[in-house]
Tab-separated table of C-alpha atoms in Angstrom:
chain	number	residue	atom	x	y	z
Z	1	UNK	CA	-23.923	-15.358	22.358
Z	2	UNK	CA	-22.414	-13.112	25.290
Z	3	UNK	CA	-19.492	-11.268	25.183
Z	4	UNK	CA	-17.543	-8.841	27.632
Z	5	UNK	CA	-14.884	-6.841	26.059
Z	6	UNK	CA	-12.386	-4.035	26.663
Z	7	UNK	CA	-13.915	-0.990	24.919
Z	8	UNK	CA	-9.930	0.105	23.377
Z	9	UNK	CA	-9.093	-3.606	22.347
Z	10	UNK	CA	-12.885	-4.153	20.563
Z	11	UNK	CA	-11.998	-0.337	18.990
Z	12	UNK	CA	-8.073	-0.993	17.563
Z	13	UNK	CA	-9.573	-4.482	15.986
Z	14	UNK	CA	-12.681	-2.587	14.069
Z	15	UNK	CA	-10.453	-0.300	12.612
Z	16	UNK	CA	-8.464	-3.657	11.248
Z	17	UNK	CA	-11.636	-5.235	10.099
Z	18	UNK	CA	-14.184	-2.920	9.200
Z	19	UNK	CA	-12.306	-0.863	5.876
Z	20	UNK	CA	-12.453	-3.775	3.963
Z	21	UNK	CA	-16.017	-3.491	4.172
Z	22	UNK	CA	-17.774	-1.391	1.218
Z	23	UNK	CA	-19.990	1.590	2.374
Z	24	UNK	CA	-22.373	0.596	-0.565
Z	25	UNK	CA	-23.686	-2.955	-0.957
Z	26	UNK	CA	-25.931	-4.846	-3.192
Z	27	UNK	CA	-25.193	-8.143	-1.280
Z	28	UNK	CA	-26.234	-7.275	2.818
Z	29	UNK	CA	-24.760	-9.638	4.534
Z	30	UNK	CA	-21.286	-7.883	2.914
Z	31	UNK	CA	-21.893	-5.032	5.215
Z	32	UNK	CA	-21.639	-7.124	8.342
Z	33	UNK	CA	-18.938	-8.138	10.484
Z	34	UNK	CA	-19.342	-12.299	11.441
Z	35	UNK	CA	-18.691	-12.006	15.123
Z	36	UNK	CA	-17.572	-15.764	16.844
Z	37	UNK	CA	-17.489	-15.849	20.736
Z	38	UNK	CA	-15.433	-18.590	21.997
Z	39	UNK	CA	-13.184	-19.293	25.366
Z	40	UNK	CA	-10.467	-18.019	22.869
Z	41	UNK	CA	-11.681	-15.379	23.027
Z	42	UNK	CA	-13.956	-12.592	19.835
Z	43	UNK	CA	-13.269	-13.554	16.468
Z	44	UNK	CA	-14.568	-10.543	14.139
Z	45	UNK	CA	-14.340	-11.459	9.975
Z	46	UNK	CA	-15.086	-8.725	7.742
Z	47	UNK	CA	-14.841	-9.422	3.656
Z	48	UNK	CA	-15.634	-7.874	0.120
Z	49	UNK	CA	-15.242	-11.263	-1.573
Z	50	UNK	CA	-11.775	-10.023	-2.613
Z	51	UNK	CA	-10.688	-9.431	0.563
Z	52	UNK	CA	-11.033	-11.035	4.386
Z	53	UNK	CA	-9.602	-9.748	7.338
Z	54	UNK	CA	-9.604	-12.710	10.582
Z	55	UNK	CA	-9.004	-10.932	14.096
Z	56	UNK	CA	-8.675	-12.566	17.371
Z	57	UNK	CA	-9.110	-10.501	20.613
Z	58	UNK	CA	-9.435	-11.616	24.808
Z	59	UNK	CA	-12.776	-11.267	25.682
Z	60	UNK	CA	-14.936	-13.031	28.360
Z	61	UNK	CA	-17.418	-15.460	26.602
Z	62	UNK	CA	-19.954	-16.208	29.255
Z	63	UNK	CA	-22.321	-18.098	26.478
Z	64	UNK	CA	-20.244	-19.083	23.150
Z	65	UNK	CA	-22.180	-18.197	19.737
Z	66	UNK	CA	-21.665	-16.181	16.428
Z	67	UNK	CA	-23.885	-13.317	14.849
Z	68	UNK	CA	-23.130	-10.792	11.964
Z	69	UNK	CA	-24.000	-7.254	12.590
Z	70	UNK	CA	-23.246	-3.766	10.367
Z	71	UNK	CA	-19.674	-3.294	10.164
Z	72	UNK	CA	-19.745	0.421	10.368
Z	73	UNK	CA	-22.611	1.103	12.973
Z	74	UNK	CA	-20.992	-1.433	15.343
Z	75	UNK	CA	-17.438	0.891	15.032
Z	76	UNK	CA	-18.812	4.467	14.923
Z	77	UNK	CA	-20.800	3.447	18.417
Z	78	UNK	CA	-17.838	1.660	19.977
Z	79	UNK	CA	-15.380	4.930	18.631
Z	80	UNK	CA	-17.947	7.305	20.357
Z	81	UNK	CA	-17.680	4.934	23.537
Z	82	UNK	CA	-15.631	6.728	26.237
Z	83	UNK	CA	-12.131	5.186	27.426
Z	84	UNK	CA	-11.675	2.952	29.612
Z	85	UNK	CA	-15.317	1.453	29.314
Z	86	UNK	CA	-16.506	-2.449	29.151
Z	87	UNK	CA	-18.570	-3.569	26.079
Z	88	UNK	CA	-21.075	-6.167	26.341
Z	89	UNK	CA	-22.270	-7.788	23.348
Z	90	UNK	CA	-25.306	-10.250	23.536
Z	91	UNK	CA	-27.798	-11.993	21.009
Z	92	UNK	CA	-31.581	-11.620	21.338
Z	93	UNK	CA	-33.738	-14.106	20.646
Z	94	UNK	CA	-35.502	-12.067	17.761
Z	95	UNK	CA	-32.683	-11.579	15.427
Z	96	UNK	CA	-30.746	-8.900	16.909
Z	97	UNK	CA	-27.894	-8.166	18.942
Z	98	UNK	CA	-27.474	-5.675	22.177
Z	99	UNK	CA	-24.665	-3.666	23.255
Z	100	UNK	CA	-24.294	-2.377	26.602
Z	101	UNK	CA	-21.689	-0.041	27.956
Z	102	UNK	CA	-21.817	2.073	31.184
Z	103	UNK	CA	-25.418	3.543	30.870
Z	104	UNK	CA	-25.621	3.187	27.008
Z	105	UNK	CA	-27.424	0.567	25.152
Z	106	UNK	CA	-27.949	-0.100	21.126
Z	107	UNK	CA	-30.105	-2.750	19.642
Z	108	UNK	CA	-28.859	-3.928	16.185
Z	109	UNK	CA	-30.464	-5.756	13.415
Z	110	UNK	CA	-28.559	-8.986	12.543
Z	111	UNK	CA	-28.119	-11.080	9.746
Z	112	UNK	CA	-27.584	-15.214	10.373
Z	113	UNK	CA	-23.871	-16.621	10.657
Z	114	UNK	CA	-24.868	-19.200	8.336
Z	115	UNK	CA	-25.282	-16.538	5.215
Z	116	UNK	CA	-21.678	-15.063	5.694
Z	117	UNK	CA	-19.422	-16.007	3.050
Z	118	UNK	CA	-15.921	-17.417	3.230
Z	119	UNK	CA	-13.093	-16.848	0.329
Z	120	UNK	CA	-10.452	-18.303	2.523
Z	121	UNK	CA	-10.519	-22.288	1.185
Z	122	UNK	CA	-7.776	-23.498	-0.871
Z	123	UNK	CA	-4.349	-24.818	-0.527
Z	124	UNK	CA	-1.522	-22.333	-0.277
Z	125	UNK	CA	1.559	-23.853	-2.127
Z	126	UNK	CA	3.926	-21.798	-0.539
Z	127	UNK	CA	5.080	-20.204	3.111
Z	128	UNK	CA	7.777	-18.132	4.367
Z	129	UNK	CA	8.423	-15.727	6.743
Z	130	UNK	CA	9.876	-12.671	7.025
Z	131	UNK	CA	10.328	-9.602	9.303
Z	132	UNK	CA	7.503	-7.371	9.654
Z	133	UNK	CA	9.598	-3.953	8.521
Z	134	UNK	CA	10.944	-5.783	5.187
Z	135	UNK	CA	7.544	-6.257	3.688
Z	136	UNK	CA	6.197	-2.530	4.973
Z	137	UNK	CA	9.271	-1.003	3.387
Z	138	UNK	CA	9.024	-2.989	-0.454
Z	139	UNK	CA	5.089	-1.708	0.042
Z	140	UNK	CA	5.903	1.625	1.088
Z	141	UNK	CA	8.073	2.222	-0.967
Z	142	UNK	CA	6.785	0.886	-4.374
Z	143	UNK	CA	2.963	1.709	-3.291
Z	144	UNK	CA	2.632	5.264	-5.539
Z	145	UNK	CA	3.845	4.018	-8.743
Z	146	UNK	CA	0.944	1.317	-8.692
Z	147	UNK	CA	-1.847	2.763	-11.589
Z	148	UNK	CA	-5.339	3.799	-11.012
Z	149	UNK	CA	-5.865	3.167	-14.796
Z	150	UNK	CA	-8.542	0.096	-14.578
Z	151	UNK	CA	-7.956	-0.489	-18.454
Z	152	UNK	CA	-4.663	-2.102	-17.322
Z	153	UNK	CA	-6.036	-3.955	-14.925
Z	154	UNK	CA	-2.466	-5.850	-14.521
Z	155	UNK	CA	-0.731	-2.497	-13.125
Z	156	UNK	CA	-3.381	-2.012	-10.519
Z	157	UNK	CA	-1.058	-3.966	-7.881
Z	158	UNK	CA	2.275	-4.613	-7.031
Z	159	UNK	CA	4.114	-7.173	-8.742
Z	160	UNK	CA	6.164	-9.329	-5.918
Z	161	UNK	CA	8.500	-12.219	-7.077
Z	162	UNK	CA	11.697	-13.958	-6.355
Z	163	UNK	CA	14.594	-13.346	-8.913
Z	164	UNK	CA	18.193	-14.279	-8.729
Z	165	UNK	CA	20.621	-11.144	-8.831
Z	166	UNK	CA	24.801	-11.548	-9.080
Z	167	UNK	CA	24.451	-14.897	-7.850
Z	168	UNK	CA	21.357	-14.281	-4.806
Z	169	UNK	CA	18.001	-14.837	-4.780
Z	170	UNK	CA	16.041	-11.820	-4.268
Z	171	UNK	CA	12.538	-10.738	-3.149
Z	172	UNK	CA	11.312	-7.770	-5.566
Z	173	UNK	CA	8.050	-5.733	-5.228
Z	174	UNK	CA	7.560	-3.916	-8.858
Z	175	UNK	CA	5.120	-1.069	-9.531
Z	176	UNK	CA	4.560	1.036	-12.584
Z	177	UNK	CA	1.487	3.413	-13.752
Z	178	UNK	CA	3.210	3.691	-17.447
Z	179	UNK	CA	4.991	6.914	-16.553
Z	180	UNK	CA	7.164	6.127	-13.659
Z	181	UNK	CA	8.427	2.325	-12.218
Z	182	UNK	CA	9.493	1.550	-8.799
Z	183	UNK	CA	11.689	-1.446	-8.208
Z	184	UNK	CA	12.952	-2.441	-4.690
Z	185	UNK	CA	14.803	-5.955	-3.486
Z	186	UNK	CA	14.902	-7.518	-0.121
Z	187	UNK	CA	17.037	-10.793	0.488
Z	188	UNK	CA	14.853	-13.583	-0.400
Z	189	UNK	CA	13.335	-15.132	2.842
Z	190	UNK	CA	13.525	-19.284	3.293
Z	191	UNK	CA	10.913	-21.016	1.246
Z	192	UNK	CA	10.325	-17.886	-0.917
Z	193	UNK	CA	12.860	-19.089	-3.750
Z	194	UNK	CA	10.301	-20.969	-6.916
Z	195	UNK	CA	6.876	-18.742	-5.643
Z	196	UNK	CA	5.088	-17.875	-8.619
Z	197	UNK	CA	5.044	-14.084	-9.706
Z	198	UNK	CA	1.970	-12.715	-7.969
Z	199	UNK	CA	0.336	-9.292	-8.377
Z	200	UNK	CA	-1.838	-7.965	-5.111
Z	201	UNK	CA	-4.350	-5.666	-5.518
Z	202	UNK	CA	-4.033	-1.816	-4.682
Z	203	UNK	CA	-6.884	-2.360	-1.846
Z	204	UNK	CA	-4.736	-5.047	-0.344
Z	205	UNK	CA	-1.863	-3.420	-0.438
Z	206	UNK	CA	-3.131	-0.288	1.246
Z	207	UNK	CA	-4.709	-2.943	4.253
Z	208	UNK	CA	-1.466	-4.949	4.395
Z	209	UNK	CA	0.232	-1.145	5.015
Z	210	UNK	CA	-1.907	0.006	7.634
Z	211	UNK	CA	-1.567	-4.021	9.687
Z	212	UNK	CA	2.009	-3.532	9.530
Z	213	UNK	CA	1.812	0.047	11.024
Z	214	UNK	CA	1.467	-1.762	14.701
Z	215	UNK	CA	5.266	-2.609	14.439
Z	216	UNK	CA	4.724	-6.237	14.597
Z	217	UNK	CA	7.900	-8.070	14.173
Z	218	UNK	CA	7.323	-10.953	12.073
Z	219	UNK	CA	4.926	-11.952	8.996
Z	220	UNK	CA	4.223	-15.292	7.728
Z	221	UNK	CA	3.233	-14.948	4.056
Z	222	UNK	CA	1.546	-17.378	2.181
Z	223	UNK	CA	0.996	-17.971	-1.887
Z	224	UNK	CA	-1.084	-19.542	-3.786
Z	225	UNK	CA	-1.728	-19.064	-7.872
Z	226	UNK	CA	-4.608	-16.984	-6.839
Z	227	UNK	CA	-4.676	-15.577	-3.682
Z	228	UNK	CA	-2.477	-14.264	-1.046
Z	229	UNK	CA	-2.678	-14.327	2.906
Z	230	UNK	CA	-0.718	-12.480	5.350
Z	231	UNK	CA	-0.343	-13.325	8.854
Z	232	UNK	CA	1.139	-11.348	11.847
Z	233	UNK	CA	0.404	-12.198	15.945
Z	234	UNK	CA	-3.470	-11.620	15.782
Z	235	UNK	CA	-4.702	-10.756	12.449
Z	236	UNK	CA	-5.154	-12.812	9.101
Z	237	UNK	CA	-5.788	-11.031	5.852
Z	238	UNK	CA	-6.329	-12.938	2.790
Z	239	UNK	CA	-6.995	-11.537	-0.948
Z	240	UNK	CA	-7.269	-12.345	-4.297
Z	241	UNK	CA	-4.368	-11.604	-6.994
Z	242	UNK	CA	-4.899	-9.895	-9.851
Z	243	UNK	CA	-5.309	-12.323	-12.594
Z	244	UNK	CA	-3.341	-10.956	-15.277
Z	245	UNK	CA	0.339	-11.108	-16.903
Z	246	UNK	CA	2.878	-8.380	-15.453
Z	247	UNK	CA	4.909	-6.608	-18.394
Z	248	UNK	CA	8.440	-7.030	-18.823
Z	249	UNK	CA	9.411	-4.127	-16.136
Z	250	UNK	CA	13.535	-4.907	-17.040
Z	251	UNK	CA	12.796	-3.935	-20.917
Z	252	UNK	CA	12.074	-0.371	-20.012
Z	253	UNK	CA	14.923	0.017	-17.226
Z	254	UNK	CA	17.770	1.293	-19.259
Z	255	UNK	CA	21.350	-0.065	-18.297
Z	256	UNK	CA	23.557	2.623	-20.651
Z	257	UNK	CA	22.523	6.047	-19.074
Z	258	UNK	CA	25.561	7.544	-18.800
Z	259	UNK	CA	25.694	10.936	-17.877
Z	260	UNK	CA	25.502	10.952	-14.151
Z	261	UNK	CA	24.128	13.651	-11.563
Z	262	UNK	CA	24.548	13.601	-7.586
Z	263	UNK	CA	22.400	16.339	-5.926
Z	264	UNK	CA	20.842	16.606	-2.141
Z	265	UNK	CA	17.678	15.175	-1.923
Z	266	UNK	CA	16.023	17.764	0.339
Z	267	UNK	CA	17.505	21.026	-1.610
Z	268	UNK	CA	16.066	19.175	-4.720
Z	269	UNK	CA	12.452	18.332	-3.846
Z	270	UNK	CA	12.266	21.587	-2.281
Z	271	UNK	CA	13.489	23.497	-5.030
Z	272	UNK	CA	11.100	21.572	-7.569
Z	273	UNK	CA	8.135	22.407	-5.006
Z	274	UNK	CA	8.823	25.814	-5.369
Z	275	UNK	CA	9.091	26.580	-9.034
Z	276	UNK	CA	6.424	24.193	-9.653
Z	277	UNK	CA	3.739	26.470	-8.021
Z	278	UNK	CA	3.554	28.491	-11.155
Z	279	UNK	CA	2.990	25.148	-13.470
Z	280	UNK	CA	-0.792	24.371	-14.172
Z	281	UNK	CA	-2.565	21.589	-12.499
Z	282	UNK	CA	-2.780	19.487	-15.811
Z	283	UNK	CA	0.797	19.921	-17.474
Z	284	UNK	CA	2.884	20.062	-14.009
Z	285	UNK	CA	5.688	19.936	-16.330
Z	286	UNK	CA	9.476	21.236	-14.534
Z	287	UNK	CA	12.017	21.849	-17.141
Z	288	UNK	CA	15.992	20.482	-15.769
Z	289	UNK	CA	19.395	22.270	-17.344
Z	290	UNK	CA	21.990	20.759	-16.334
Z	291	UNK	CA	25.720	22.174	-17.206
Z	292	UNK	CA	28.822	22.142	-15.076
Z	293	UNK	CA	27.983	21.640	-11.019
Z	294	UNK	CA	24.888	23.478	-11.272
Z	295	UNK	CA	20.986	22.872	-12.321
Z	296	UNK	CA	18.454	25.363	-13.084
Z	297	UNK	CA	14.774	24.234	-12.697
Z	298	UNK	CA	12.309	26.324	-14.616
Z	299	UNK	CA	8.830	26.469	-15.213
Z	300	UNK	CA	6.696	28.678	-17.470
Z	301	UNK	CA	3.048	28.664	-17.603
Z	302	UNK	CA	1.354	31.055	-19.850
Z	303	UNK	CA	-1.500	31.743	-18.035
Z	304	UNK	CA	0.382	32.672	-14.951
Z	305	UNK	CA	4.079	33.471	-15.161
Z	306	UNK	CA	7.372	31.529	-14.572
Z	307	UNK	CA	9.835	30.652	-12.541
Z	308	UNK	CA	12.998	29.526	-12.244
Z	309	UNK	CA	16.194	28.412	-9.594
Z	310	UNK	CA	19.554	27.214	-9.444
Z	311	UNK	CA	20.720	24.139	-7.217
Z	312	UNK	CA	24.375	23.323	-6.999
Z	313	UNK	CA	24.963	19.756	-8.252
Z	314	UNK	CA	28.007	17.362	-8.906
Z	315	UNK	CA	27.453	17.191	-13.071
Z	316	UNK	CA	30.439	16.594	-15.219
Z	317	UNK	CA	28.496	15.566	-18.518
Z	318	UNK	CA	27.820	17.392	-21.342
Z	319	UNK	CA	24.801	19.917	-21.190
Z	320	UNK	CA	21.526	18.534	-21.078
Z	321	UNK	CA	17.854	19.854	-20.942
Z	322	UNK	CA	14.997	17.466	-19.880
Z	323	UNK	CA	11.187	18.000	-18.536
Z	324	UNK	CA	9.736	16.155	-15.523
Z	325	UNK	CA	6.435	16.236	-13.783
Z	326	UNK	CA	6.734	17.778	-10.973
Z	327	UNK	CA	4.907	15.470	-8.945
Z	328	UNK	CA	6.002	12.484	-9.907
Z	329	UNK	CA	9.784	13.908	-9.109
Z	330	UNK	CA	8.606	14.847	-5.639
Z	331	UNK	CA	7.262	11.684	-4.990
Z	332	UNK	CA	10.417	9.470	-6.072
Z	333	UNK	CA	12.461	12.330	-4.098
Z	334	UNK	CA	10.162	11.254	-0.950
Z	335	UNK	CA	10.850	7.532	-1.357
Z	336	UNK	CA	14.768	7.752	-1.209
Z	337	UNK	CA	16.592	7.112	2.103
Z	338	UNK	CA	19.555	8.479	2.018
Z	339	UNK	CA	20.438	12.636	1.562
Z	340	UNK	CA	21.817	12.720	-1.580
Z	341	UNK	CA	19.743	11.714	-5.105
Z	342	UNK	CA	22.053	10.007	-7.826
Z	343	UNK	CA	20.151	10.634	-11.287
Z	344	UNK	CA	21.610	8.391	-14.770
Z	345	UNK	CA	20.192	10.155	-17.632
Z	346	UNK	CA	20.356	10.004	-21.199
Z	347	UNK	CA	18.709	12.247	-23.342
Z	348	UNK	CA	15.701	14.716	-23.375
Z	349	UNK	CA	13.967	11.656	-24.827
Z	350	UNK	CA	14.751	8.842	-22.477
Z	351	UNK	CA	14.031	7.766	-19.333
Z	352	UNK	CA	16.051	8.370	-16.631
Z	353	UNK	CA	16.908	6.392	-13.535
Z	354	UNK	CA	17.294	7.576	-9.629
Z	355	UNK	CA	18.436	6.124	-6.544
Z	356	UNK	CA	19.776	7.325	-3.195
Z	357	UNK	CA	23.404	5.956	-4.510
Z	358	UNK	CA	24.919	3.666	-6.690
Z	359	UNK	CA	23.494	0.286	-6.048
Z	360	UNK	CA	21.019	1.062	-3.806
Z	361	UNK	CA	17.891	-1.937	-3.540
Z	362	UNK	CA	15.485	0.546	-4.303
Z	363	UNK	CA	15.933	1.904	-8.202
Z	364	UNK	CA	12.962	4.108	-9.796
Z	365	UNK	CA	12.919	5.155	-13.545
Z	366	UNK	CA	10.652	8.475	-14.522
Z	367	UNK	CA	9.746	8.985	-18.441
Z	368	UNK	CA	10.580	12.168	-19.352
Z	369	UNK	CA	7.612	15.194	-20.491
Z	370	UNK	CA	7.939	17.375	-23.250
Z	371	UNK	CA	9.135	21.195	-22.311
């Protein structure tokens, strides 16, 4: 194999390709990229046997072949590479691989083509398309309820399905930790209507996020029972889905809270920031009385003090008193759109429901804390 290539194309395509490999492996060839020269140009495949990432790039192929060499060597030499500069990748006949650029040259150990594994086979039932921004914002937006808890193996994703609301079908991305839920539609793209409820994996999620990041317009999406593969202009990522059984997220979204609070967003977070500095790391708890247009937020921590503030809000309800973490407020307050936050509560027991405004696609429900 030998390969020309333009040092900041070879660069943007490793940093595609070479997070899905693990820094620690017990299987070597899993630490390799599979790189296939072709006249279509340099095909790099990087995988984790959950995950595989396909890129295509231009590049001169003056002999065609394929070799694997180590994912993360191969980028940290081509990122230290100045701009500008060609990179020439050829085989050896003893098992390794050479890079030349400018007056720099690497040797690298290889590991045969033959050995590197591929997850991709399969039929995928179903396709559709749709545009590139739809499917960042139902991940970016649902992304930091997903749990880290691996005992509940089935909320370590997003659950994404097709579900028919007032009459449409719509495409829903669901995410819940236990404590807080994040629910957000998008009108159902053609051919998405009858996919089966999939759940993707928190590491595919975060990959799918950063592909989408290069404001590609369109993304072809295709499902299987088992596996999921994404596909924009150059790149191909396919995973496996969580096998597991989603709970019933619509049980624990509650329809008849009905004392209702409009406040603006920014004033909000910021006020919670602020009186939760005094709150200790593990408890985080911020205490919200609400009484005629106006809410005081309050913390008190006994090993450091307390605080409190008043925000002006539009409350007609009667009095009310609930805890929050902190955090988790902040990070709801950070997913809505619009300035204002519309909060449907209950009681000091119950969970409450936020949006930017009534009807909103994007609804999130926080479980109250003790206060």
């Amino acid at each position: 194999m030998k390969v020309t290539v333009e040092r900041s194309t070879l660069l943007k395509s490793l940093g595609h390709v070479h997070r899905v490999v693990e820094r620690r492996n017990t299987i070597p060839i899993l630490s390799n990229l599979l790189l296939s020269a072709s006249e279509n140009g340099l095909r790099l495949k990087a995988t984790d046997l959950d995950i595989e990432v396909v890129e295509t790039i231009p590049a001169e192929a003056a002999e065609p072949g394929a070799t694997t060499v180590p994912a993360h060597t191969l980028y940290d030499i081509v990122r230290k590479l100045p701009d500008g500069a060609q990179v020439s990748l050829e085989t050896t006949g003893d098992s390794g691989l050479v890079l030349r650029s400018g007056r720099s040259r690497f040797q690298l150990q290889t590991l045969p083509e033959s050995d590197f594994p591929d997850i991709t086979a399969g039929e995928m039932a179903h396709r559709f398309v749709l545009p590139a921004g739809e499917l960042k914002r139902l991940i970016d937006k649902t992304q930091f309820a997903i749990s880290t808890e691996e005992t509940r193996y089935y909320l370590n994703g997003i659950y994404l399905h097709t579900i028919d609301v007032d009459g449409r079908p719509v495409l829903r991305a669901v995410a819940t930790d236990g404590h807080r839920l994040a629910r957000v539609d998008t009108a159902a793209p053609q051919g998405s209507v009858g996919m089966p409820g999939v759940i993707v994996p928190r590491k595919a999620v975060a990959e799918i996020q950063k592909l989408l990041e290069d404001g590609e317009s369109e993304v072809a999406v295709e499902l299987s029972g088992s596996k999921i593969r994404i596909a924009t202009a150059s790149v191909v990522l396919t995973s496996k889905l969580i096998d597991g059984t989603f709970p019933d997220y619509q049980r624990v979204i509650p329809s008849g809270n009905d004392k209702r609070l409009t406040v603006d967003k920014g004033d909000f977070a910021a006020s919670v920031d602020r009186v939760s500095t005094i709150s200790s790391e593990r408890g985080r708890a911020v205490k919200l009385s609400m009484a005629d247009g106006r809410m005081t937020l309050s913390v008190t921590n006994p090993d450091s003090g307390s605080a409190t503030e008043e925000i002006e809000v539009d409350y007609e309800a009667s009095p009310l008193d609930i805890g929050f973490n902190a955090r988790y407020l902040m990070d709801i307050a950070a997913q809505l759109d619009g300035d204002t936050a519309l909060l449907k509560l209950a009681d000091p027991g119950s969970p409450t429901v936020i949006q930017d405004r009534e009807g909103a696609s994007a609804l999130y429900v926080l479980m109250p804390m003790r206060v």
